[in-house]
mmCIF file of C-alpha atoms in Angstrom:
data_model
loop_
_atom_site.group_PDB
_atom_site.id
_atom_site.type_symbol
_atom_site.label_atom_id
_atom_site.label_comp_id
_atom_site.label_asym_id
_atom_site.label_seq_id
_atom_site.Cartn_x
_atom_site.Cartn_y
_atom_site.Cartn_z
ATOM 1 C CA MET A 1 0.000 0.000 0.000
ATOM 2 C CA ILE A 2 0.959 3.599 -0.537
ATOM 3 C CA SER A 3 -0.324 6.446 1.566
ATOM 4 C CA ILE A 4 -1.095 9.675 -0.277
ATOM 5 C CA ASN A 5 -2.467 12.624 1.696
ATOM 6 C CA GLU A 6 -3.622 10.089 4.260
ATOM 7 C CA LYS A 7 -5.495 7.949 1.695
ATOM 8 C CA GLU A 8 -4.344 4.376 1.159
ATOM 9 C CA LEU A 9 -3.846 3.255 -2.449
ATOM 10 C CA SER A 10 -2.567 -0.058 -3.714
ATOM 11 C CA TYR A 11 1.027 -0.158 -4.916
ATOM 12 C CA MET A 12 1.955 -0.874 -8.534
ATOM 13 C CA LYS A 13 5.486 -1.281 -9.802
ATOM 14 C CA GLY A 14 6.727 1.640 -11.889
ATOM 15 C CA LEU A 15 4.362 4.177 -10.386
ATOM 16 C CA THR A 16 5.691 7.738 -9.951
ATOM 17 C CA ILE A 17 4.533 10.276 -7.398
ATOM 18 C CA GLY A 18 3.381 12.403 -10.355
ATOM 19 C CA ASP A 19 1.089 9.554 -11.519
ATOM 20 C CA LEU A 20 -0.398 9.345 -8.052
ATOM 21 C CA ALA A 21 -0.918 13.109 -7.981
ATOM 22 C CA THR A 22 -2.785 13.040 -11.309
ATOM 23 C CA SER A 23 -5.341 10.670 -9.837
ATOM 24 C CA GLN A 24 -5.844 12.784 -6.691
ATOM 25 C CA ASN A 25 -5.360 16.411 -7.660
ATOM 26 C CA PRO A 26 -4.216 17.175 -11.218
ATOM 27 C CA ASP A 27 -3.269 20.721 -10.165
ATOM 28 C CA ALA A 28 -0.787 19.514 -7.553
ATOM 29 C CA ASP A 29 2.713 20.768 -8.219
ATOM 30 C CA VAL A 30 4.642 20.007 -5.013
ATOM 31 C CA PHE A 31 5.474 16.387 -4.258
ATOM 32 C CA ILE A 32 6.702 15.148 -0.898
ATOM 33 C CA LEU A 33 7.945 11.600 -0.515
ATOM 34 C CA ASN A 34 8.539 10.328 3.027
ATOM 35 C CA GLY A 35 9.013 13.891 4.245
ATOM 36 C CA CYS A 36 11.315 15.132 1.463
ATOM 37 C CA PRO A 37 10.358 17.253 -1.562
ATOM 38 C CA VAL A 38 10.983 15.299 -4.805
ATOM 39 C CA SER A 39 10.291 15.724 -8.535
ATOM 40 C CA ALA A 40 7.095 14.389 -10.162
ATOM 41 C CA ASN A 41 8.896 11.556 -11.943
ATOM 42 C CA THR A 42 10.232 10.002 -8.718
ATOM 43 C CA LEU A 43 9.283 6.335 -8.434
ATOM 44 C CA VAL A 44 7.388 5.290 -5.328
ATOM 45 C CA GLN A 45 7.941 2.056 -3.408
ATOM 46 C CA ASP A 46 5.484 -0.109 -1.520
ATOM 47 C CA GLY A 47 4.873 1.411 1.933
ATOM 48 C CA ASP A 48 5.858 4.948 0.945
ATOM 49 C CA ASN A 49 4.218 7.962 2.485
ATOM 50 C CA CYS A 50 3.390 10.654 -0.099
ATOM 51 C CA ALA A 51 1.959 14.115 0.100
ATOM 52 C CA ILE A 52 0.926 16.266 -2.831
ATOM 53 C CA ILE A 53 0.260 19.959 -2.571
ATOM 54 C CA GLN A 54 -0.992 22.626 -4.896
ATOM 55 C CA LYS A 55 1.258 25.656 -4.633
ATOM 56 C CA GLY A 56 -0.621 28.700 -3.405
ATOM 57 C CA ALA A 57 -3.655 26.745 -2.160
ATOM 58 C CA ILE A 58 -4.248 27.022 1.564
ATOM 59 C CA PRO A 59 -4.344 23.546 3.106
ATOM 60 C CA THR A 60 -7.049 22.544 5.563
ATOM 61 C CA PRO A 61 -5.938 22.006 9.187
ATOM 62 C CA ALA A 62 -6.045 18.245 8.586
ATOM 63 C CA GLU A 63 -3.832 18.617 5.521
ATOM 64 C CA MET A 64 -1.389 20.831 7.419
ATOM 65 C CA ASP A 65 -1.224 18.279 10.180
ATOM 66 C CA TYR A 66 -0.517 15.590 7.634
ATOM 67 C CA LEU A 67 2.205 17.662 5.974
ATOM 68 C CA LEU A 68 3.925 18.228 9.317
ATOM 69 C CA SER A 69 3.644 14.553 10.117
ATOM 70 C CA SER A 70 5.175 13.485 6.811
ATOM 71 C CA ARG A 71 7.953 16.050 7.083
ATOM 72 C CA HIS A 72 8.877 15.272 10.697
ATOM 73 C CA SER A 73 8.055 11.535 10.493
ATOM 74 C CA PRO A 74 4.877 10.281 12.167
ATOM 75 C CA GLY A 75 6.574 9.175 15.399
ATOM 76 C CA VAL A 76 8.220 12.554 16.003
ATOM 77 C CA HIS A 77 5.081 14.463 15.046
ATOM 78 C CA LYS A 78 2.950 12.458 17.432
ATOM 79 C CA ILE A 79 5.207 13.307 20.388
ATOM 80 C CA ILE A 80 5.424 17.015 19.505
ATOM 81 C CA LYS A 81 1.668 17.173 19.110
ATOM 82 C CA LYS A 82 0.943 15.820 22.572
ATOM 83 C CA SER A 83 3.518 18.043 24.300
ATOM 84 C CA THR A 84 2.992 21.227 26.278
ATOM 85 C CA VAL A 85 5.583 23.935 26.773
ATOM 86 C CA ALA A 86 5.431 27.168 28.748
ATOM 87 C CA ILE A 87 7.235 30.277 27.545
ATOM 88 C CA LEU A 88 7.853 32.871 30.248
ATOM 89 C CA GLY A 89 8.532 36.316 28.839
ATOM 90 C CA LEU A 90 7.551 37.100 25.259
ATOM 91 C CA GLY A 91 10.401 39.361 24.203
ATOM 92 C CA GLY A 92 13.286 38.681 21.854
ATOM 93 C CA LEU A 93 13.774 35.158 23.156
ATOM 94 C CA GLY A 94 10.198 34.216 23.929
ATOM 95 C CA SER A 95 8.600 35.451 20.714
ATOM 96 C CA ALA A 96 11.210 33.584 18.640
ATOM 97 C CA VAL A 97 10.975 30.388 20.704
ATOM 98 C CA ALA A 98 7.193 30.497 20.367
ATOM 99 C CA GLY A 99 7.486 30.883 16.591
ATOM 100 C CA ALA A 100 9.745 27.840 16.329
ATOM 101 C CA MET A 101 7.417 25.786 18.517
ATOM 102 C CA ALA A 102 4.371 26.911 16.514
ATOM 103 C CA LYS A 103 5.984 25.949 13.236
ATOM 104 C CA ILE A 104 6.841 22.427 14.378
ATOM 105 C CA GLY A 105 3.250 21.922 15.538
ATOM 106 C CA ILE A 106 3.603 21.827 19.326
ATOM 107 C CA GLY A 107 0.447 20.544 21.020
ATOM 108 C CA LYS A 108 -0.004 23.358 23.491
ATOM 109 C CA MET A 109 1.788 26.508 24.606
ATOM 110 C CA LEU A 110 1.315 28.582 27.731
ATOM 111 C CA LEU A 111 2.440 32.105 26.864
ATOM 112 C CA SER A 112 3.173 34.513 29.674
ATOM 113 C CA ASP A 113 3.933 38.245 29.639
ATOM 114 C CA TYR A 114 2.375 41.271 31.343
ATOM 115 C CA ASP A 115 3.656 43.952 28.975
ATOM 116 C CA VAL A 116 2.528 45.627 25.761
ATOM 117 C CA VAL A 117 4.375 45.824 22.442
ATOM 118 C CA GLU A 118 6.568 48.939 22.356
ATOM 119 C CA PRO A 119 8.512 50.532 19.510
ATOM 120 C CA SER A 120 11.818 49.663 21.222
ATOM 121 C CA ASN A 121 10.900 45.954 21.065
ATOM 122 C CA LEU A 122 10.770 45.783 17.304
ATOM 123 C CA ASN A 123 14.543 45.576 16.752
ATOM 124 C CA ARG A 124 14.398 41.943 17.851
ATOM 125 C CA GLN A 125 10.951 40.799 18.883
ATOM 126 C CA HIS A 126 8.546 39.119 16.511
ATOM 127 C CA TYR A 127 5.792 41.717 16.467
ATOM 128 C CA PHE A 128 4.627 44.185 13.846
ATOM 129 C CA VAL A 129 4.497 47.973 13.850
ATOM 130 C CA ASP A 130 0.703 47.913 13.784
ATOM 131 C CA GLN A 131 0.727 45.879 17.014
ATOM 132 C CA ILE A 132 2.363 48.622 19.102
ATOM 133 C CA GLY A 133 0.299 49.092 22.238
ATOM 134 C CA MET A 134 -1.253 45.600 22.145
ATOM 135 C CA GLN A 135 -0.706 43.138 24.976
ATOM 136 C CA LYS A 136 2.189 40.909 23.890
ATOM 137 C CA THR A 137 0.216 37.784 24.710
ATOM 138 C CA ARG A 138 -2.611 38.827 22.356
ATOM 139 C CA ALA A 139 -0.287 40.070 19.626
ATOM 140 C CA LEU A 140 1.814 36.904 19.700
ATOM 141 C CA LYS A 141 -1.286 34.718 19.686
ATOM 142 C CA ASP A 142 -2.482 36.458 16.512
ATOM 143 C CA ASN A 143 0.919 36.011 14.876
ATOM 144 C CA LEU A 144 1.327 32.370 15.888
ATOM 145 C CA LEU A 145 -2.134 31.418 14.650
ATOM 146 C CA ARG A 146 -1.228 32.836 11.274
ATOM 147 C CA MET A 147 1.766 30.457 11.240
ATOM 148 C CA ASN A 148 -0.209 27.464 12.460
ATOM 149 C CA PRO A 149 -3.994 27.779 12.892
ATOM 150 C CA SER A 150 -4.230 24.483 14.799
ATOM 151 C CA LEU A 151 -2.306 25.656 17.860
ATOM 152 C CA SER A 152 -3.748 25.491 21.327
ATOM 153 C CA LEU A 153 -2.590 28.562 23.258
ATOM 154 C CA GLU A 154 -3.183 29.618 26.833
ATOM 155 C CA LEU A 155 -2.387 33.260 27.590
ATOM 156 C CA ILE A 156 -1.188 34.348 31.016
ATOM 157 C CA ASP A 157 -1.327 38.098 31.000
ATOM 158 C CA LYS A 158 0.103 39.045 34.363
ATOM 159 C CA GLN A 159 3.326 39.824 36.167
ATOM 160 C CA LEU A 160 4.673 36.607 37.657
ATOM 161 C CA THR A 161 6.235 36.024 41.058
ATOM 162 C CA GLU A 162 8.409 33.180 42.338
ATOM 163 C CA GLU A 163 5.519 32.003 44.523
ATOM 164 C CA ILE A 164 2.958 31.727 41.742
ATOM 165 C CA LEU A 165 5.182 29.933 39.198
ATOM 166 C CA PRO A 166 4.633 26.339 40.386
ATOM 167 C CA HIS A 167 0.849 26.803 40.483
ATOM 168 C CA LEU A 168 0.802 27.905 36.871
ATOM 169 C CA PHE A 169 3.475 25.717 35.310
ATOM 170 C CA ARG A 170 4.001 22.517 37.288
ATOM 171 C CA ASN A 171 2.168 20.398 34.712
ATOM 172 C CA VAL A 172 3.992 21.433 31.538
ATOM 173 C CA ASP A 173 6.573 19.186 29.892
ATOM 174 C CA VAL A 174 9.183 21.910 29.386
ATOM 175 C CA LEU A 175 9.384 25.390 30.880
ATOM 176 C CA ILE A 176 11.360 27.859 28.775
ATOM 177 C CA GLU A 177 12.510 30.924 30.711
ATOM 178 C CA CYS A 178 12.810 33.910 28.379
ATOM 179 C CA PHE A 179 12.661 36.794 30.846
ATOM 180 C CA ASP A 180 14.669 39.962 30.384
ATOM 181 C CA ASN A 181 15.066 40.594 34.110
ATOM 182 C CA PRO A 182 17.880 38.604 35.811
ATOM 183 C CA VAL A 183 16.002 38.622 39.120
ATOM 184 C CA MET A 184 13.135 36.702 37.503
ATOM 185 C CA LYS A 185 15.593 34.400 35.729
ATOM 186 C CA ALA A 186 17.122 33.406 39.084
ATOM 187 C CA ALA A 187 13.728 33.166 40.797
ATOM 188 C CA THR A 188 12.331 30.929 38.059
ATOM 189 C CA PHE A 189 15.339 28.622 38.107
ATOM 190 C CA ARG A 190 15.111 28.342 41.907
ATOM 191 C CA SER A 191 11.395 27.654 41.725
ATOM 192 C CA ALA A 192 11.887 24.966 39.083
ATOM 193 C CA LEU A 193 14.658 23.323 41.131
ATOM 194 C CA THR A 194 12.695 23.203 44.359
ATOM 195 C CA LYS A 195 9.004 23.147 43.419
ATOM 196 C CA MET A 196 8.596 21.783 39.885
ATOM 197 C CA GLU A 197 10.472 18.503 40.084
ATOM 198 C CA ASN A 198 8.930 16.990 36.964
ATOM 199 C CA VAL A 199 9.275 19.977 34.665
ATOM 200 C CA SER A 200 12.259 20.093 32.323
ATOM 201 C CA TYR A 201 13.802 23.520 32.150
ATOM 202 C CA ILE A 202 15.628 25.753 29.716
ATOM 203 C CA GLY A 203 16.767 29.108 31.074
ATOM 204 C CA SER A 204 18.814 31.877 29.524
ATOM 205 C CA SER A 205 21.691 34.134 30.520
ATOM 206 C CA GLY A 206 23.913 36.296 28.328
ATOM 207 C CA MET A 207 23.028 37.076 24.705
ATOM 208 C CA ALA A 208 23.310 40.861 24.332
ATOM 209 C CA GLY A 209 25.362 42.664 21.682
ATOM 210 C CA PHE A 210 27.013 41.158 18.630
ATOM 211 C CA GLY A 211 29.757 39.043 20.165
ATOM 212 C CA ASP A 212 30.981 35.695 18.891
ATOM 213 C CA ASN A 213 28.230 33.336 17.747
ATOM 214 C CA ASN A 214 29.969 30.295 19.065
ATOM 215 C CA ILE A 215 30.283 31.209 22.709
ATOM 216 C CA ILE A 216 26.516 30.913 23.074
ATOM 217 C CA THR A 217 26.098 27.424 24.442
ATOM 218 C CA THR A 218 23.465 25.144 25.925
ATOM 219 C CA ARG A 219 24.786 23.999 29.307
ATOM 220 C CA MET A 220 23.250 21.195 31.332
ATOM 221 C CA LEU A 221 23.193 22.070 35.039
ATOM 222 C CA ARG A 222 21.105 19.106 36.166
ATOM 223 C CA GLN A 223 19.385 16.272 34.375
ATOM 224 C CA GLY A 224 16.715 17.990 32.306
ATOM 225 C CA MET A 225 17.805 21.522 33.293
ATOM 226 C CA TYR A 226 19.723 23.708 30.864
ATOM 227 C CA ILE A 227 20.889 27.319 30.559
ATOM 228 C CA VAL A 228 21.470 28.898 27.158
ATOM 229 C CA GLY A 229 23.736 31.886 26.574
ATOM 230 C CA ASP A 230 27.322 33.032 26.943
ATOM 231 C CA ASP A 231 26.864 33.578 30.691
ATOM 232 C CA THR A 232 28.340 37.103 30.615
ATOM 233 C CA SER A 233 26.865 39.427 27.948
ATOM 234 C CA ALA A 234 24.362 41.404 30.005
ATOM 235 C CA ALA A 235 22.149 43.935 28.292
ATOM 236 C CA ARG A 236 23.448 47.377 29.261
ATOM 237 C CA PRO A 237 23.921 50.836 27.752
ATOM 238 C CA GLY A 238 26.322 50.394 24.830
ATOM 239 C CA MET A 239 25.524 46.689 24.484
ATOM 240 C CA GLY A 240 21.876 46.305 23.613
ATOM 241 C CA LEU A 241 19.893 43.247 22.666
ATOM 242 C CA MET A 242 19.780 42.655 18.930
ATOM 243 C CA ALA A 243 17.784 40.262 16.790
ATOM 244 C CA PRO A 244 20.659 38.158 15.396
ATOM 245 C CA ARG A 245 22.297 37.077 18.631
ATOM 246 C CA VAL A 246 19.098 36.903 20.666
ATOM 247 C CA GLY A 247 17.783 34.726 17.850
ATOM 248 C CA ILE A 248 20.740 32.365 18.173
ATOM 249 C CA ALA A 249 20.020 31.927 21.878
ATOM 250 C CA ALA A 250 16.267 31.553 21.284
ATOM 251 C CA HIS A 251 16.793 28.772 18.798
ATOM 252 C CA HIS A 252 19.229 27.021 21.127
ATOM 253 C CA GLN A 253 16.374 27.049 23.619
ATOM 254 C CA ALA A 254 13.822 25.841 21.076
ATOM 255 C CA ASN A 255 15.994 22.983 19.845
ATOM 256 C CA GLN A 256 16.814 21.947 23.409
ATOM 257 C CA ALA A 257 13.089 21.864 24.157
ATOM 258 C CA LEU A 258 12.588 19.617 21.149
ATOM 259 C CA ARG A 259 15.420 17.316 22.212
ATOM 260 C CA LEU A 260 13.901 16.985 25.680
ATOM 261 C CA LEU A 261 10.411 16.345 24.323
ATOM 262 C CA LEU A 262 11.693 13.667 21.975
ATOM 263 C CA GLY A 263 13.728 12.035 24.731
ATOM 264 C CA VAL A 264 17.063 12.543 22.924
ATOM 265 C CA ASP A 265 18.190 14.262 26.121
ATOM 266 C CA LYS A 266 16.792 13.005 29.391
ATOM 267 C CA GLY A 267 14.138 15.207 30.955
ATOM 268 C CA ARG A 268 13.647 15.529 34.684
ATOM 269 C CA GLN A 269 10.842 12.984 34.851
ATOM 270 C CA HIS A 270 13.140 10.265 33.457
ATOM 271 C CA LYS A 271 14.286 8.035 36.276
ATOM 272 C CA MET B 1 38.594 27.931 56.407
ATOM 273 C CA ASN B 2 38.169 26.219 53.083
ATOM 274 C CA ILE B 3 35.063 25.724 51.000
ATOM 275 C CA THR B 4 34.473 24.456 47.478
ATOM 276 C CA LEU B 5 32.952 27.118 45.232
ATOM 277 C CA ASN B 6 31.629 25.958 41.868
ATOM 278 C CA GLY B 7 33.969 22.978 41.965
ATOM 279 C CA LYS B 8 37.102 24.941 42.951
ATOM 280 C CA ASP B 9 38.799 25.270 46.343
ATOM 281 C CA LYS B 10 38.420 28.643 47.977
ATOM 282 C CA SER B 11 39.939 29.886 51.233
ATOM 283 C CA LEU B 12 37.946 32.224 53.439
ATOM 284 C CA HIS B 13 39.987 34.277 55.887
ATOM 285 C CA LYS B 14 37.086 34.694 58.314
ATOM 286 C CA ALA B 15 33.690 33.243 59.093
ATOM 287 C CA MET B 16 31.167 34.689 56.723
ATOM 288 C CA SER B 17 27.567 34.533 55.658
ATOM 289 C CA VAL B 18 26.354 33.779 52.155
ATOM 290 C CA THR B 19 25.584 37.501 51.813
ATOM 291 C CA ASP B 20 29.230 38.306 52.672
ATOM 292 C CA LEU B 21 30.442 35.765 50.115
ATOM 293 C CA LEU B 22 28.222 37.206 47.378
ATOM 294 C CA THR B 23 29.321 40.755 48.234
ATOM 295 C CA GLY B 24 32.973 39.701 48.009
ATOM 296 C CA LEU B 25 32.295 38.162 44.594
ATOM 297 C CA GLU B 26 30.502 41.359 43.494
ATOM 298 C CA LEU B 27 27.322 39.408 42.780
ATOM 299 C CA THR B 28 23.834 40.819 43.257
ATOM 300 C CA PRO B 29 22.013 38.420 45.623
ATOM 301 C CA GLU B 30 18.705 38.690 43.747
ATOM 302 C CA THR B 31 20.267 37.520 40.462
ATOM 303 C CA VAL B 32 21.866 34.299 41.687
ATOM 304 C CA VAL B 33 20.769 30.867 42.824
ATOM 305 C CA VAL B 34 22.814 29.455 45.706
ATOM 306 C CA GLU B 35 23.117 25.811 46.624
ATOM 307 C CA ILE B 36 25.029 24.585 49.658
ATOM 308 C CA ASN B 37 25.673 20.854 50.023
ATOM 309 C CA THR B 38 22.861 20.115 47.529
ATOM 310 C CA THR B 39 20.294 22.305 49.332
ATOM 311 C CA ILE B 40 18.935 25.295 47.426
ATOM 312 C CA LEU B 41 18.837 28.360 49.657
ATOM 313 C CA GLN B 42 15.984 30.819 49.694
ATOM 314 C CA PRO B 43 17.261 34.398 49.379
ATOM 315 C CA ASP B 44 15.870 35.400 52.794
ATOM 316 C CA SER B 45 18.336 32.999 54.434
ATOM 317 C CA TYR B 46 21.517 34.336 52.762
ATOM 318 C CA GLN B 47 22.236 36.667 55.681
ATOM 319 C CA SER B 48 21.678 34.061 58.381
ATOM 320 C CA THR B 49 23.493 31.187 56.659
ATOM 321 C CA ILE B 50 27.105 31.044 57.880
ATOM 322 C CA LEU B 51 29.510 29.035 55.747
ATOM 323 C CA ALA B 52 31.230 26.076 57.382
ATOM 324 C CA GLU B 53 34.479 24.252 56.682
ATOM 325 C CA GLY B 54 34.165 21.938 53.680
ATOM 326 C CA ASP B 55 30.872 23.380 52.407
ATOM 327 C CA GLN B 56 30.191 22.635 48.769
ATOM 328 C CA VAL B 57 28.818 25.905 47.384
ATOM 329 C CA GLU B 58 27.361 26.306 43.921
ATOM 330 C CA ILE B 59 26.433 29.754 42.689
ATOM 331 C CA ILE B 60 24.537 30.101 39.432
ATOM 332 C CA ARG B 61 24.354 33.680 38.281
ATOM 333 C CA PHE B 62 22.095 35.245 35.703
ATOM 334 C CA VAL B 63 22.707 38.351 33.609
ATOM 335 C CA GLY B 64 19.903 40.426 32.110
ATOM 336 C CA GLY B 65 18.538 40.311 28.590
ATOM 337 C CA GLY B 66 15.942 38.376 26.705
#
């Protein structure tokens, strides 16, 4: 059997993905075989997983889900889809981490920030000029749903304290700390260590300016607990936060979250 | 008196609290997480916690930006 856009068809020797497309949607012009884009004349094998797409046509949510599944492989997609992450602070780090998580089809995100979009944010944060003045949680929700309409998002639009963190986040799979304020970074790490024993953790420290790319690292401090950054580059007058380097750190965080969710790196709940 | 600080030996010339240690290291208490002998300290105990010979101290510091 061959699967094409989730339909099962019987396999015949010599069949190309283009032949299959003709029978399903003659206007299709993008062909994906087992997660990889291929040309129309690529032969298919028994058991292959095919997707055909018409360029420019907006897929239904079910089709999008299928495309993600075929691109990421069904096993990986299934795990991502049932996972929940929390993103604390929706600035340069948080808005970029959320975008990466949205694009890979994360099951659920808890998005937390108390602030509004300001002009000074736009040098690095994933908001638009016409969103200035909006609550960041609302603005980011709008943006993320345009990337992936199937997302489940929970917005937490308030200033957090060390005491309230475990009540809000103790049930997520991975907590990603993206605060600007070092006091909240320390408080969140302490809270995760002492009161959220089953939550894997990715914090951040040191990504201002335009220093060396390669001194931004992902350090494991405990099983399932990581800090991303260069550990020293604080944001200060003369060394501001800028999109390129903050983006490097954000995507370290996002990839570490993915590794923890997929079990490539052990999370805290692993015994 | 000797302690281990972030895996390295450190001599202290007098008895001191965690607050004194952080001050000497020029660290802001609110931006660090302190662990002594695998126990995480709450910040309100930094002043009253006096370091003892052989203590294993881990300090994780955070700098601003995000």
